[in-house]
Amino acid sequence: NGAISFKDVHFAYDAARPILKGISFEVPAGKTVAVVGPSGAGKSTLSRLLYRFYDVQNGTITIDGQDLRTVTQKSLRKVIGMVPQDTVLFNDTIAYNIRYGRPAASEDEVTTAAEIAQIGDFIRHLPEGFETKVGERGLKLSGGEKQRVAIARTILKAPPVLILDEATSALDTTTEREIQAALDVVSKNRTTLVIAHRLSTVIGADEIIVLKSGEIAERGTHAALLEQN
Ligand code: ADP
Ligand code: ADP
């Protein structure tokens, strides 16, 4: 079920400059916790630690009670799904881009995921910038459509843990609302860590953590945080 716990986590890329200075929070199984705060606060570092790109210097991170230091990166990739700010598409069909990391998925499963994500019409095409052997040009997808590819990937993978790292930050307001609605569906009942820089984009989170200079400055529901400010 993917419950996440950060307990007194300290981390620095370079010993001379601490980035996270004693962070503790939990994402209970099936809940959504959002981390907001200014650029450079250390938000993305939290997701890199969850993937074990780095290990914490002090404190403990667990998923389902298991200390990450005892879990391989490979097994973490099976447990965690990620929707990044900009989804990069590689030189293969959109269907293959959706299937990425899940070679065993059937054609039908890929098609269904694409339809749920509302990109069913695109899946036979290559992305823009690539062309088929017979010279057929790739399809230009908008920022929102690319995010839908990442959403379809997540639907197919159905990971217990989902990280949304500024997943709507690069979109215009209207598209942001549409993609947010799709993300809300995917993250429902899934343990989800949302990283964002604006409070207004994470209204529905069960808890919001405001990170400033590597420390938790405030925390609470959206309503409670608005009241304090
Ligand atoms: P946020 O996501 O809140 O913008 P980050 O977690 O990306 O913040 O970065 C926090 C701080 O860590 C920033 O000052 C950034 O420059 C620094 N940082 C990020 N990645 C590295 C790295 N690989 N090596 C050294 N410093 C880094
Ligand atoms: P999959 O999730 O399909 O198994 P990978 O195993 O290649 O794909 O990657 C695992 C996850 O790591 C992906 O969801 C990807 O978005 C994420 N990822 C890749 N690079 C970074 C990065 N620099 N920071 C954070 N997450 C990353």
PDB file of N, CA and C in Angstrom, residues 124-181:
ATOM      1  N   ARG A 124      -0.517   5.140 -32.247  1.00  0.00           N
ATOM      2  CA  ARG A 124       0.264   4.510 -33.328  1.00  0.00           C
ATOM      3  C   ARG A 124       1.362   5.437 -33.854  1.00  0.00           C
ATOM      4  N   HIS A 125       1.317   6.707 -33.456  1.00  0.00           N
ATOM      5  CA  HIS A 125       2.259   7.689 -34.006  1.00  0.00           C
ATOM      6  C   HIS A 125       3.552   7.778 -33.202  1.00  0.00           C
ATOM      7  N   LEU A 126       4.577   8.296 -33.863  1.00  0.00           N
ATOM      8  CA  LEU A 126       5.813   8.645 -33.169  1.00  0.00           C
ATOM      9  C   LEU A 126       5.674  10.066 -32.636  1.00  0.00           C
ATOM     10  N   PRO A 127       6.475  10.425 -31.629  1.00  0.00           N
ATOM     11  CA  PRO A 127       6.462  11.823 -31.181  1.00  0.00           C
ATOM     12  C   PRO A 127       7.171  12.740 -32.178  1.00  0.00           C
ATOM     13  N   GLU A 128       6.898  14.032 -32.061  1.00  0.00           N
ATOM     14  CA  GLU A 128       7.541  15.039 -32.903  1.00  0.00           C
ATOM     15  C   GLU A 128       9.067  14.923 -32.836  1.00  0.00           C
ATOM     16  N   GLY A 129       9.700  15.163 -33.975  1.00  0.00           N
ATOM     17  CA  GLY A 129      11.164  15.124 -33.999  1.00  0.00           C
ATOM     18  C   GLY A 129      11.691  13.789 -34.508  1.00  0.00           C
ATOM     19  N   PHE A 130      10.786  12.829 -34.617  1.00  0.00           N
ATOM     20  CA  PHE A 130      11.201  11.520 -35.112  1.00  0.00           C
ATOM     21  C   PHE A 130      10.408  11.213 -36.371  1.00  0.00           C
ATOM     22  N   GLU A 131      10.922  10.302 -37.186  1.00  0.00           N
ATOM     23  CA  GLU A 131      10.108   9.881 -38.334  1.00  0.00           C
ATOM     24  C   GLU A 131      10.274   8.388 -38.602  1.00  0.00           C
ATOM     25  N   THR A 132       9.234   7.821 -39.181  1.00  0.00           N
ATOM     26  CA  THR A 132       9.260   6.379 -39.451  1.00  0.00           C
ATOM     27  C   THR A 132      10.172   6.094 -40.642  1.00  0.00           C
ATOM     28  N   LYS A 133      10.467   4.806 -40.858  1.00  0.00           N
ATOM     29  CA  LYS A 133      11.363   4.409 -41.949  1.00  0.00           C
ATOM     30  C   LYS A 133      10.818   4.851 -43.298  1.00  0.00           C
ATOM     31  N   VAL A 134       9.470   4.968 -43.394  1.00  0.00           N
ATOM     32  CA  VAL A 134       8.894   5.392 -44.668  1.00  0.00           C
ATOM     33  C   VAL A 134       8.679   6.908 -44.713  1.00  0.00           C
ATOM     34  N   GLY A 135       9.313   7.626 -43.779  1.00  0.00           N
ATOM     35  CA  GLY A 135       9.316   9.084 -43.854  1.00  0.00           C
ATOM     36  C   GLY A 135       8.097   9.776 -43.271  1.00  0.00           C
ATOM     37  N   GLU A 136       7.291   9.033 -42.507  1.00  0.00           N
ATOM     38  CA  GLU A 136       6.111   9.650 -41.889  1.00  0.00           C
ATOM     39  C   GLU A 136       6.569  10.408 -40.630  1.00  0.00           C
ATOM     40  N   ARG A 137       6.249  11.694 -40.617  1.00  0.00           N
ATOM     41  CA  ARG A 137       6.695  12.561 -39.527  1.00  0.00           C
ATOM     42  C   ARG A 137       5.993  12.265 -38.199  1.00  0.00           C
ATOM     43  N   GLY A 138       6.732  12.468 -37.123  1.00  0.00           N
ATOM     44  CA  GLY A 138       6.152  12.321 -35.789  1.00  0.00           C
ATOM     45  C   GLY A 138       5.103  13.389 -35.502  1.00  0.00           C
ATOM     46  N   LEU A 139       4.318  13.141 -34.473  1.00  0.00           N
ATOM     47  CA  LEU A 139       3.183  14.001 -34.135  1.00  0.00           C
ATOM     48  C   LEU A 139       3.603  15.017 -33.079  1.00  0.00           C
ATOM     49  N   LYS A 140       3.192  16.268 -33.295  1.00  0.00           N
ATOM     50  CA  LYS A 140       3.494  17.279 -32.283  1.00  0.00           C
ATOM     51  C   LYS A 140       2.444  17.195 -31.178  1.00  0.00           C
ATOM     52  N   LEU A 141       2.885  16.863 -29.984  1.00  0.00           N
ATOM     53  CA  LEU A 141       1.965  16.819 -28.850  1.00  0.00           C
ATOM     54  C   LEU A 141       2.132  18.099 -28.035  1.00  0.00           C
ATOM     55  N   SER A 142       1.022  18.621 -27.537  1.00  0.00           N
ATOM     56  CA  SER A 142       1.093  19.795 -26.669  1.00  0.00           C
ATOM     57  C   SER A 142       1.649  19.370 -25.316  1.00  0.00           C
ATOM     58  N   GLY A 143       1.983  20.330 -24.471  1.00  0.00           N
ATOM     59  CA  GLY A 143       2.478  20.024 -23.125  1.00  0.00           C
ATOM     60  C   GLY A 143       1.495  19.158 -22.356  1.00  0.00           C
ATOM     61  N   GLY A 144       0.206  19.488 -22.488  1.00  0.00           N
ATOM     62  CA  GLY A 144      -0.826  18.726 -21.785  1.00  0.00           C
ATOM     63  C   GLY A 144      -0.914  17.295 -22.298  1.00  0.00           C
ATOM     64  N   GLU A 145      -0.793  17.139 -23.626  1.00  0.00           N
ATOM     65  CA  GLU A 145      -0.860  15.789 -24.210  1.00  0.00           C
ATOM     66  C   GLU A 145       0.331  14.939 -23.768  1.00  0.00           C
ATOM     67  N   LYS A 146       1.501  15.568 -23.673  1.00  0.00           N
ATOM     68  CA  LYS A 146       2.672  14.826 -23.166  1.00  0.00           C
ATOM     69  C   LYS A 146       2.448  14.378 -21.728  1.00  0.00           C
ATOM     70  N   GLN A 147       1.833  15.264 -20.936  1.00  0.00           N
ATOM     71  CA  GLN A 147       1.543  14.864 -19.559  1.00  0.00           C
ATOM     72  C   GLN A 147       0.539  13.709 -19.535  1.00  0.00           C
ATOM     73  N   ARG A 148      -0.338  13.680 -20.526  1.00  0.00           N
ATOM     74  CA  ARG A 148      -1.289  12.561 -20.611  1.00  0.00           C
ATOM     75  C   ARG A 148      -0.577  11.248 -20.930  1.00  0.00           C
ATOM     76  N   VAL A 149       0.534  11.323 -21.663  1.00  0.00           N
ATOM     77  CA  VAL A 149       1.322  10.106 -21.899  1.00  0.00           C
ATOM     78  C   VAL A 149       1.867   9.595 -20.549  1.00  0.00           C
ATOM     79  N   ALA A 150       2.379  10.518 -19.742  1.00  0.00           N
ATOM     80  CA  ALA A 150       2.882  10.124 -18.414  1.00  0.00           C
ATOM     81  C   ALA A 150       1.750   9.575 -17.542  1.00  0.00           C
ATOM     82  N   ILE A 151       0.556  10.146 -17.690  1.00  0.00           N
ATOM     83  CA  ILE A 151      -0.598   9.672 -16.918  1.00  0.00           C
ATOM     84  C   ILE A 151      -0.988   8.266 -17.376  1.00  0.00           C
ATOM     85  N   ALA A 152      -0.978   8.047 -18.694  1.00  0.00           N
ATOM     86  CA  ALA A 152      -1.291   6.710 -19.220  1.00  0.00           C
ATOM     87  C   ALA A 152      -0.277   5.684 -18.703  1.00  0.00           C
ATOM     88  N   ARG A 153       0.993   6.079 -18.676  1.00  0.00           N
ATOM     89  CA  ARG A 153       2.045   5.210 -18.125  1.00  0.00           C
ATOM     90  C   ARG A 153       1.720   4.809 -16.679  1.00  0.00           C
ATOM     91  N   THR A 154       1.262   5.796 -15.927  1.00  0.00           N
ATOM     92  CA  THR A 154       0.936   5.548 -14.519  1.00  0.00           C
ATOM     93  C   THR A 154      -0.278   4.641 -14.384  1.00  0.00           C
ATOM     94  N   ILE A 155      -1.283   4.852 -15.259  1.00  0.00           N
ATOM     95  CA  ILE A 155      -2.484   4.005 -15.218  1.00  0.00           C
ATOM     96  C   ILE A 155      -2.085   2.557 -15.483  1.00  0.00           C
ATOM     97  N   LEU A 156      -1.207   2.371 -16.468  1.00  0.00           N
ATOM     98  CA  LEU A 156      -0.759   1.027 -16.836  1.00  0.00           C
ATOM     99  C   LEU A 156       0.071   0.396 -15.726  1.00  0.00           C
ATOM    100  N   LYS A 157       0.955   1.184 -15.157  1.00  0.00           N
ATOM    101  CA  LYS A 157       1.880   0.661 -14.143  1.00  0.00           C
ATOM    102  C   LYS A 157       1.167   0.447 -12.804  1.00  0.00           C
ATOM    103  N   ALA A 158       0.177   1.284 -12.512  1.00  0.00           N
ATOM    104  CA  ALA A 158      -0.570   1.227 -11.248  1.00  0.00           C
ATOM    105  C   ALA A 158       0.347   1.044 -10.040  1.00  0.00           C
ATOM    106  N   PRO A 159       1.288   1.957  -9.858  1.00  0.00           N
ATOM    107  CA  PRO A 159       2.233   1.810  -8.746  1.00  0.00           C
ATOM    108  C   PRO A 159       1.560   2.138  -7.409  1.00  0.00           C
ATOM    109  N   PRO A 160       1.985   1.492  -6.321  1.00  0.00           N
ATOM    110  CA  PRO A 160       1.427   1.831  -5.010  1.00  0.00           C
ATOM    111  C   PRO A 160       1.761   3.262  -4.589  1.00  0.00           C
ATOM    112  N   VAL A 161       2.913   3.766  -5.047  1.00  0.00           N
ATOM    113  CA  VAL A 161       3.353   5.116  -4.675  1.00  0.00           C
ATOM    114  C   VAL A 161       3.458   5.969  -5.930  1.00  0.00           C
ATOM    115  N   LEU A 162       2.930   7.181  -5.827  1.00  0.00           N
ATOM    116  CA  LEU A 162       2.975   8.088  -6.968  1.00  0.00           C
ATOM    117  C   LEU A 162       3.632   9.397  -6.543  1.00  0.00           C
ATOM    118  N   ILE A 163       4.567   9.866  -7.364  1.00  0.00           N
ATOM    119  CA  ILE A 163       5.165  11.182  -7.131  1.00  0.00           C
ATOM    120  C   ILE A 163       4.776  12.083  -8.288  1.00  0.00           C
ATOM    121  N   LEU A 164       4.184  13.215  -7.964  1.00  0.00           N
ATOM    122  CA  LEU A 164       3.860  14.221  -8.980  1.00  0.00           C
ATOM    123  C   LEU A 164       4.803  15.383  -8.735  1.00  0.00           C
ATOM    124  N   ASP A 165       5.842  15.484  -9.551  1.00  0.00           N
ATOM    125  CA  ASP A 165       6.868  16.510  -9.316  1.00  0.00           C
ATOM    126  C   ASP A 165       6.650  17.683 -10.259  1.00  0.00           C
ATOM    127  N   GLU A 166       5.936  18.687  -9.789  1.00  0.00           N
ATOM    128  CA  GLU A 166       5.607  19.869 -10.603  1.00  0.00           C
ATOM    129  C   GLU A 166       4.919  19.441 -11.903  1.00  0.00           C
ATOM    130  N   ALA A 167       4.045  18.450 -11.795  1.00  0.00           N
ATOM    131  CA  ALA A 167       3.475  17.808 -12.980  1.00  0.00           C
ATOM    132  C   ALA A 167       2.621  18.746 -13.829  1.00  0.00           C
ATOM    133  N   THR A 168       2.139  19.842 -13.245  1.00  0.00           N
ATOM    134  CA  THR A 168       1.330  20.779 -14.041  1.00  0.00           C
ATOM    135  C   THR A 168       1.981  22.155 -14.150  1.00  0.00           C
ATOM    136  N   SER A 169       3.181  22.297 -13.620  1.00  0.00           N
ATOM    137  CA  SER A 169       3.807  23.634 -13.528  1.00  0.00           C
ATOM    138  C   SER A 169       4.105  24.279 -14.868  1.00  0.00           C
ATOM    139  N   ALA A 170       4.344  23.451 -15.903  1.00  0.00           N
ATOM    140  CA  ALA A 170       4.739  24.024 -17.187  1.00  0.00           C
ATOM    141  C   ALA A 170       3.536  24.327 -18.081  1.00  0.00           C
ATOM    142  N   LEU A 171       2.320  24.129 -17.574  1.00  0.00           N
ATOM    143  CA  LEU A 171       1.128  24.240 -18.423  1.00  0.00           C
ATOM    144  C   LEU A 171       0.419  25.568 -18.221  1.00  0.00           C
ATOM    145  N   ASP A 172      -0.324  25.993 -19.250  1.00  0.00           N
ATOM    146  CA  ASP A 172      -1.158  27.185 -19.085  1.00  0.00           C
ATOM    147  C   ASP A 172      -2.330  26.846 -18.161  1.00  0.00           C
ATOM    148  N   THR A 173      -3.011  27.865 -17.667  1.00  0.00           N
ATOM    149  CA  THR A 173      -4.010  27.671 -16.612  1.00  0.00           C
ATOM    150  C   THR A 173      -5.119  26.701 -16.986  1.00  0.00           C
ATOM    151  N   THR A 174      -5.628  26.821 -18.209  1.00  0.00           N
ATOM    152  CA  THR A 174      -6.725  25.944 -18.617  1.00  0.00           C
ATOM    153  C   THR A 174      -6.257  24.496 -18.686  1.00  0.00           C
ATOM    154  N   THR A 175      -5.109  24.284 -19.345  1.00  0.00           N
ATOM    155  CA  THR A 175      -4.573  22.929 -19.468  1.00  0.00           C
ATOM    156  C   THR A 175      -4.226  22.382 -18.087  1.00  0.00           C
ATOM    157  N   GLU A 176      -3.688  23.239 -17.236  1.00  0.00           N
ATOM    158  CA  GLU A 176      -3.334  22.823 -15.881  1.00  0.00           C
ATOM    159  C   GLU A 176      -4.551  22.244 -15.168  1.00  0.00           C
ATOM    160  N   ARG A 177      -5.695  22.894 -15.335  1.00  0.00           N
ATOM    161  CA  ARG A 177      -6.916  22.420 -14.681  1.00  0.00           C
ATOM    162  C   ARG A 177      -7.326  21.049 -15.212  1.00  0.00           C
ATOM    163  N   GLU A 178      -7.230  20.872 -16.525  1.00  0.00           N
ATOM    164  CA  GLU A 178      -7.601  19.584 -17.129  1.00  0.00           C
ATOM    165  C   GLU A 178      -6.673  18.460 -16.664  1.00  0.00           C
ATOM    166  N   ILE A 179      -5.373  18.752 -16.677  1.00  0.00           N
ATOM    167  CA  ILE A 179      -4.401  17.718 -16.297  1.00  0.00           C
ATOM    168  C   ILE A 179      -4.520  17.440 -14.797  1.00  0.00           C
ATOM    169  N   GLN A 180      -4.763  18.493 -14.018  1.00  0.00           N
ATOM    170  CA  GLN A 180      -4.951  18.300 -12.577  1.00  0.00           C
ATOM    171  C   GLN A 180      -6.126  17.352 -12.305  1.00  0.00           C
ATOM    172  N   ALA A 181      -7.209  17.539 -13.063  1.00  0.00           N
ATOM    173  CA  ALA A 181      -8.381  16.676 -12.882  1.00  0.00           C
ATOM    174  C   ALA A 181      -8.025  15.221 -13.194  1.00  0.00           C
TER     175      ALA A 181
END
